[in-house]
XYZ file of C-alpha atoms in Angstrom:
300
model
C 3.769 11.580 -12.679
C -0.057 12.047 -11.131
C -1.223 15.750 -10.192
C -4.804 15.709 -8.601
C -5.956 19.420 -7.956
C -9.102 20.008 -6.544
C -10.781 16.257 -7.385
C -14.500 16.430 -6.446
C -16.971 13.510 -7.465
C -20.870 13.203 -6.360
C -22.845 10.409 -6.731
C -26.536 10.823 -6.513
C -26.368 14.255 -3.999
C -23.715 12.159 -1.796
C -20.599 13.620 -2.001
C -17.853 10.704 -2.242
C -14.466 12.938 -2.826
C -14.679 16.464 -1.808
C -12.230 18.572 -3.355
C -8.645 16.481 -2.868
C -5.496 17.760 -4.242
C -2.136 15.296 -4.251
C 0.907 14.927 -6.279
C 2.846 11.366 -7.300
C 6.691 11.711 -7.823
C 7.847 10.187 -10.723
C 9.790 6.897 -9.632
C 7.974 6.223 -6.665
C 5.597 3.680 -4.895
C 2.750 5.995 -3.442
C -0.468 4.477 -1.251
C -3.640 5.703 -1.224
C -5.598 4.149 2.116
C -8.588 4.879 3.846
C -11.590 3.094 5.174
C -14.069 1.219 2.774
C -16.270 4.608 1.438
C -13.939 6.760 1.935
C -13.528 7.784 -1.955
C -10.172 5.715 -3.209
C -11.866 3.941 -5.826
C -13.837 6.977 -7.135
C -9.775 8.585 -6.986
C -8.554 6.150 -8.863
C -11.684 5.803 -11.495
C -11.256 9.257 -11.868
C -7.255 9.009 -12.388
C -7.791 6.454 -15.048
C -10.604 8.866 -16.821
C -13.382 5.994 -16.470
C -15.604 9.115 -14.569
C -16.308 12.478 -14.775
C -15.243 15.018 -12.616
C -15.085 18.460 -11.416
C -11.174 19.259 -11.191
C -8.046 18.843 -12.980
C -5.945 15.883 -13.130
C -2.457 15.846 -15.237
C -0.534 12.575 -16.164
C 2.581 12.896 -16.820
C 1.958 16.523 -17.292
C -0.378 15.847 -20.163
C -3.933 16.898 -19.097
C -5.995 14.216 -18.345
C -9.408 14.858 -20.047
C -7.473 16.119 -23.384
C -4.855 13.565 -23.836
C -6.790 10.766 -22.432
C -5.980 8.254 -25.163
C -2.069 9.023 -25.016
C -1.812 8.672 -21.773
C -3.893 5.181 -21.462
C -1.289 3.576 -23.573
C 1.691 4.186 -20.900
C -0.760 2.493 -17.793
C -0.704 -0.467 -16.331
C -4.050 -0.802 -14.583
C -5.112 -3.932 -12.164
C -8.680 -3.282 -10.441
C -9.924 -4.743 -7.317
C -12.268 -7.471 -8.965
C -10.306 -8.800 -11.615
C -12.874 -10.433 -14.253
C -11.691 -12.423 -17.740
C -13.364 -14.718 -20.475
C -13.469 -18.132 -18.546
C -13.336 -19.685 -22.586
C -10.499 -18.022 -23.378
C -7.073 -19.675 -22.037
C -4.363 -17.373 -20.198
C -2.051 -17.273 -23.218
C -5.399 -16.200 -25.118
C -6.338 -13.821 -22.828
C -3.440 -11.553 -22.917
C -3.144 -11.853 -26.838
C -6.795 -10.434 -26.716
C -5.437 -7.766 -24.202
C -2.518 -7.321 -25.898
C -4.431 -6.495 -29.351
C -7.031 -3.917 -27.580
C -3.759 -1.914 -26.101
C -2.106 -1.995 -29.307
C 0.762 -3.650 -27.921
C 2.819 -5.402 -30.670
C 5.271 -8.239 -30.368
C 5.227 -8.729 -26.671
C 6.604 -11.743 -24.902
C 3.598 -13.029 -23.021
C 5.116 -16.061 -22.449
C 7.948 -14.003 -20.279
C 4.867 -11.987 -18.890
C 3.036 -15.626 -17.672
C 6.773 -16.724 -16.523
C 6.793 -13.202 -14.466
C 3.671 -14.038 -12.933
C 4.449 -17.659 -12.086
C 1.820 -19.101 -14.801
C 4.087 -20.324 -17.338
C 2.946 -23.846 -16.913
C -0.757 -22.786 -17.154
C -0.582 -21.030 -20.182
C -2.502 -23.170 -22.238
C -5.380 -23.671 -19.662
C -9.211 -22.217 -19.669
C -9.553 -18.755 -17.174
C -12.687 -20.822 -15.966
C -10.579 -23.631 -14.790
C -7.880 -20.834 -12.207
C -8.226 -20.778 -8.894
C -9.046 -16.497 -7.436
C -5.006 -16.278 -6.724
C -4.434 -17.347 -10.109
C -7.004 -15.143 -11.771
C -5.160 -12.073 -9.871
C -2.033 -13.665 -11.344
C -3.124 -13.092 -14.501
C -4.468 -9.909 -13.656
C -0.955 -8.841 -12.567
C 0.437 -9.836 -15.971
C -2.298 -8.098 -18.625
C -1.525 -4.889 -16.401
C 2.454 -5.234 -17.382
C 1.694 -5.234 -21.176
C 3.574 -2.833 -23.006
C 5.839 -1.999 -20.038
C 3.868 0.948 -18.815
C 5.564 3.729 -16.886
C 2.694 3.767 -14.314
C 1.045 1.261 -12.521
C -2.148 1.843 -10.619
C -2.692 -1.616 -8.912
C -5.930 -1.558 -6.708
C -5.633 -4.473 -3.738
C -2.878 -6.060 -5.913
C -2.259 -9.487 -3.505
C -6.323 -10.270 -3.269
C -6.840 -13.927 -2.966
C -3.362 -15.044 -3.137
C -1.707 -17.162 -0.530
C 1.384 -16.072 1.529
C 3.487 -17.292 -1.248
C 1.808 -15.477 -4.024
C 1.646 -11.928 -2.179
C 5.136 -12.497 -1.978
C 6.374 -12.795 -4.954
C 3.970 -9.753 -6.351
C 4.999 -7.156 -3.492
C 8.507 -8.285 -4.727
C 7.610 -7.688 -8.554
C 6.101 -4.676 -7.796
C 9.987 -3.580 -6.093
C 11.328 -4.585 -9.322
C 9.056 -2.694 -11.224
C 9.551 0.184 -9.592
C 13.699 -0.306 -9.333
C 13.708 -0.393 -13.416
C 12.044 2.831 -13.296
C 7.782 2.298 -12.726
C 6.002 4.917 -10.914
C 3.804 2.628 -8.788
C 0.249 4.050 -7.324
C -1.309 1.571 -5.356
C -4.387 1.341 -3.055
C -4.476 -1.882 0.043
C -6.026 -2.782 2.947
C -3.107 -4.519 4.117
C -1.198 -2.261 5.723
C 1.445 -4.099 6.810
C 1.846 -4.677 3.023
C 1.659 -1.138 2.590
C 4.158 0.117 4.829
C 6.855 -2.238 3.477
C 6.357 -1.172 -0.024
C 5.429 2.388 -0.437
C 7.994 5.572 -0.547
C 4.823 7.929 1.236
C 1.047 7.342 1.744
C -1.960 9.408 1.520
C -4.814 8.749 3.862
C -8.149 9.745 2.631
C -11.357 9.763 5.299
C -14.656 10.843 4.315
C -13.824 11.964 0.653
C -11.064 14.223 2.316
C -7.302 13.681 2.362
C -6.257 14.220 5.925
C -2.672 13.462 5.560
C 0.500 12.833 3.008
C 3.910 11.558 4.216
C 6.174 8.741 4.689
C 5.501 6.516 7.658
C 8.353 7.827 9.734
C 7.765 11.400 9.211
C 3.484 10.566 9.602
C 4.571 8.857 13.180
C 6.395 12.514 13.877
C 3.733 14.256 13.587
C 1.408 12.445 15.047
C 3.928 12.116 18.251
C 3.185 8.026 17.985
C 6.023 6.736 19.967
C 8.185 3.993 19.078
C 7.777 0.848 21.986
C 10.442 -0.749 23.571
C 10.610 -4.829 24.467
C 12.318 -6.196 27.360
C 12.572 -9.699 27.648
C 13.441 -10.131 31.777
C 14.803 -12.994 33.283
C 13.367 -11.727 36.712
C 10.212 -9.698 36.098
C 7.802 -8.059 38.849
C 5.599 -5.130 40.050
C 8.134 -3.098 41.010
C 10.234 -2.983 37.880
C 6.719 -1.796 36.283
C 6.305 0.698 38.682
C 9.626 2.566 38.795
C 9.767 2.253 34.777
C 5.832 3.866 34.857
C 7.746 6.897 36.775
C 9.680 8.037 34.486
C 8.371 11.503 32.776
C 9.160 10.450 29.051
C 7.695 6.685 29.250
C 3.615 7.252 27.668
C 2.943 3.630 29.089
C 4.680 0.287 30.379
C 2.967 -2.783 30.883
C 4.160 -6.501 31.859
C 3.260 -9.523 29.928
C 4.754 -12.593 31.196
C 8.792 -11.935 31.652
C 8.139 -9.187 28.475
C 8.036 -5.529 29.304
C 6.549 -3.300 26.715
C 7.348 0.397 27.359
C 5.939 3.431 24.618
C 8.474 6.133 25.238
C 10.699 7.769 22.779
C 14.761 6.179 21.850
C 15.857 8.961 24.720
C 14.449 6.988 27.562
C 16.304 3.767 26.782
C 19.118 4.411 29.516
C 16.823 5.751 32.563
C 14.656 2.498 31.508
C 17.521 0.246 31.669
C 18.718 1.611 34.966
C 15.300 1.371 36.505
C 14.757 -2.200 35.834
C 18.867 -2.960 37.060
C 17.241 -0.753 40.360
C 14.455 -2.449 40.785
C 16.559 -5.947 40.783
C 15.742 -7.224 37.407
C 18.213 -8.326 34.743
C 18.068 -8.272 31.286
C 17.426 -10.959 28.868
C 17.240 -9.307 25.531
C 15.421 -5.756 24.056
C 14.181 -4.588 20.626
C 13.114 -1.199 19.573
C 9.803 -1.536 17.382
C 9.090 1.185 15.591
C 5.258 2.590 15.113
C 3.075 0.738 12.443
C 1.088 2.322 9.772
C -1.738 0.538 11.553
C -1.049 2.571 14.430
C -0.929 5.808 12.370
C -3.894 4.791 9.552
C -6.180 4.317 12.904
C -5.253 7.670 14.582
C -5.877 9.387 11.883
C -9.193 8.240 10.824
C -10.118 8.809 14.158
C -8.729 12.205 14.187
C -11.120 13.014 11.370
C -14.056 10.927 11.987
């Protein structure tokens, strides 16, 4: 759906993407993180042909710079700061939207429903509260039932509730077939929506991959939680002697051990050794927030 081959962008002399190439699969919810400078707005200015560039980008294998117009009618685009008339009403708003996109006979009641604004359709922009102006932001970006969605920090300013329901919209979307490009600080948020992630640091990509096979490659080991009903120093110590355990450490009657799933046993037998027993254990598996950080600091 989105080929970027060699993407470069300078501002003033400073150089804020330097030469990325990346691919989005049709049908898929792709991330684009990195720390704040790194270049993912420029990326996705450039994606959505608001900048020039030196490089090629293809949407939906239409060249970017020559079908430009085409290919802005089949996008769904929700920026960071979402900004709308604060005279015009919600229902308004999208009918003005609507008209600019071309988009004929669409339900924007449904769309306000989708969004959880049905009952505020009627009311002035000035008068919403930051989640509800994302809300709404959320909505204009559905019109015409794009087949890509580039949604930049889609769940600013909304409460638990609200991110919610949009990180479960955006699943829908992307079940009834929308290729979903999205950028986040939240990684947590990230990890539980996207298919793979790209990490960009310092205008460079420095790595493309799911989360499971990222945490491969990056040899970040999975931790392992004991709840004890008899902790001590010596269960630390004979679990710490094991070759394949990275670290162990004791927090209360919890033991937290990084090691990888083949250690389990000889971890178990250590703490039945050392005269512990067993309460309870989980496997939790590496974060993106473990991976996002050892990466950027990889490439700093």
């Amino acid at each position: 759906m989105i080929e970027v081959k060699g993407l470069r962008k300078e501002y003033d002399g400073i150089v804020a993407v330097d030469g990325i190439s990346f691919s989005v699969e049709e049908g898929e919810i792709f991330a684009l993180l990195g720390p704040n400078g790194a270049g993912k707005t420029t990326t996705i200015k450039a994606i959505l042909g608001l900048i020039n560039y030196e490089g090629k980008i293809k949407i939906n294998e239409m060249d970017a710079r020559k079908s430009e117009k085409e290919i802005k009618k089949f996008i769904g685009y929700l920026p960071e700061n979402v900004a709308f008339y604060d005279n015009l009403t919600a229902l308004q708003t999208l009918q003005f939207l609507a008209e600019l996109k071309g988009v004929e006979n669409a339900d924007l009641m449904s769309l306000l429903k989708e969004v959880g604004l049905e009952k505020d359709a009627n009311r002035k922009v000035g008068e919403f509260s930051k989640g509800m102006v994302q809300r709404l932001g959320f909505a204009q970006c559905l019109l015409g039932k794009p087949k890509l969605l580039i949604l930049d920090e889609p769940t600013t300013g909304l409460d638990a509730l609200g991110a919610y329901e949009i990180r479960k919209k955006i699943k829908e979307l992307n079940e009834r077939g929308a290729t979903i490009f999205l950028s986040s600080h939240i990684l947590s948020e990230v990890q539980e929506l996207s298919d793979r992630v790209a990490i960009i640091n310092r205008g460079k990509i420095v790595a493309v991959d799911s989360v499971e096979e990222l945490s491969k490659k990056l040899d970040i080991q999975p931790k392992l939680r004991i709840e004890l009903q008899r902790p001590s120093s010596r269960i630390l110590s004979l679990v710490k002697e094991i070759k394949s355990v990275k670290d162990a450490k004791l927090d209360g009657n919890v033991l937290e051990v990084t090691c990888p799933p083949s250690a389990k046993l000889a971890i178990i037998n250590a703490v039945e050794q050392a005269g512990g027993k067993i309460i309870d254990f989980k496997t939790v598996e590496p974060t993106l927030e473990e991976i996002f950080v050892k990466v950027v600091k990889e490439n700093e």
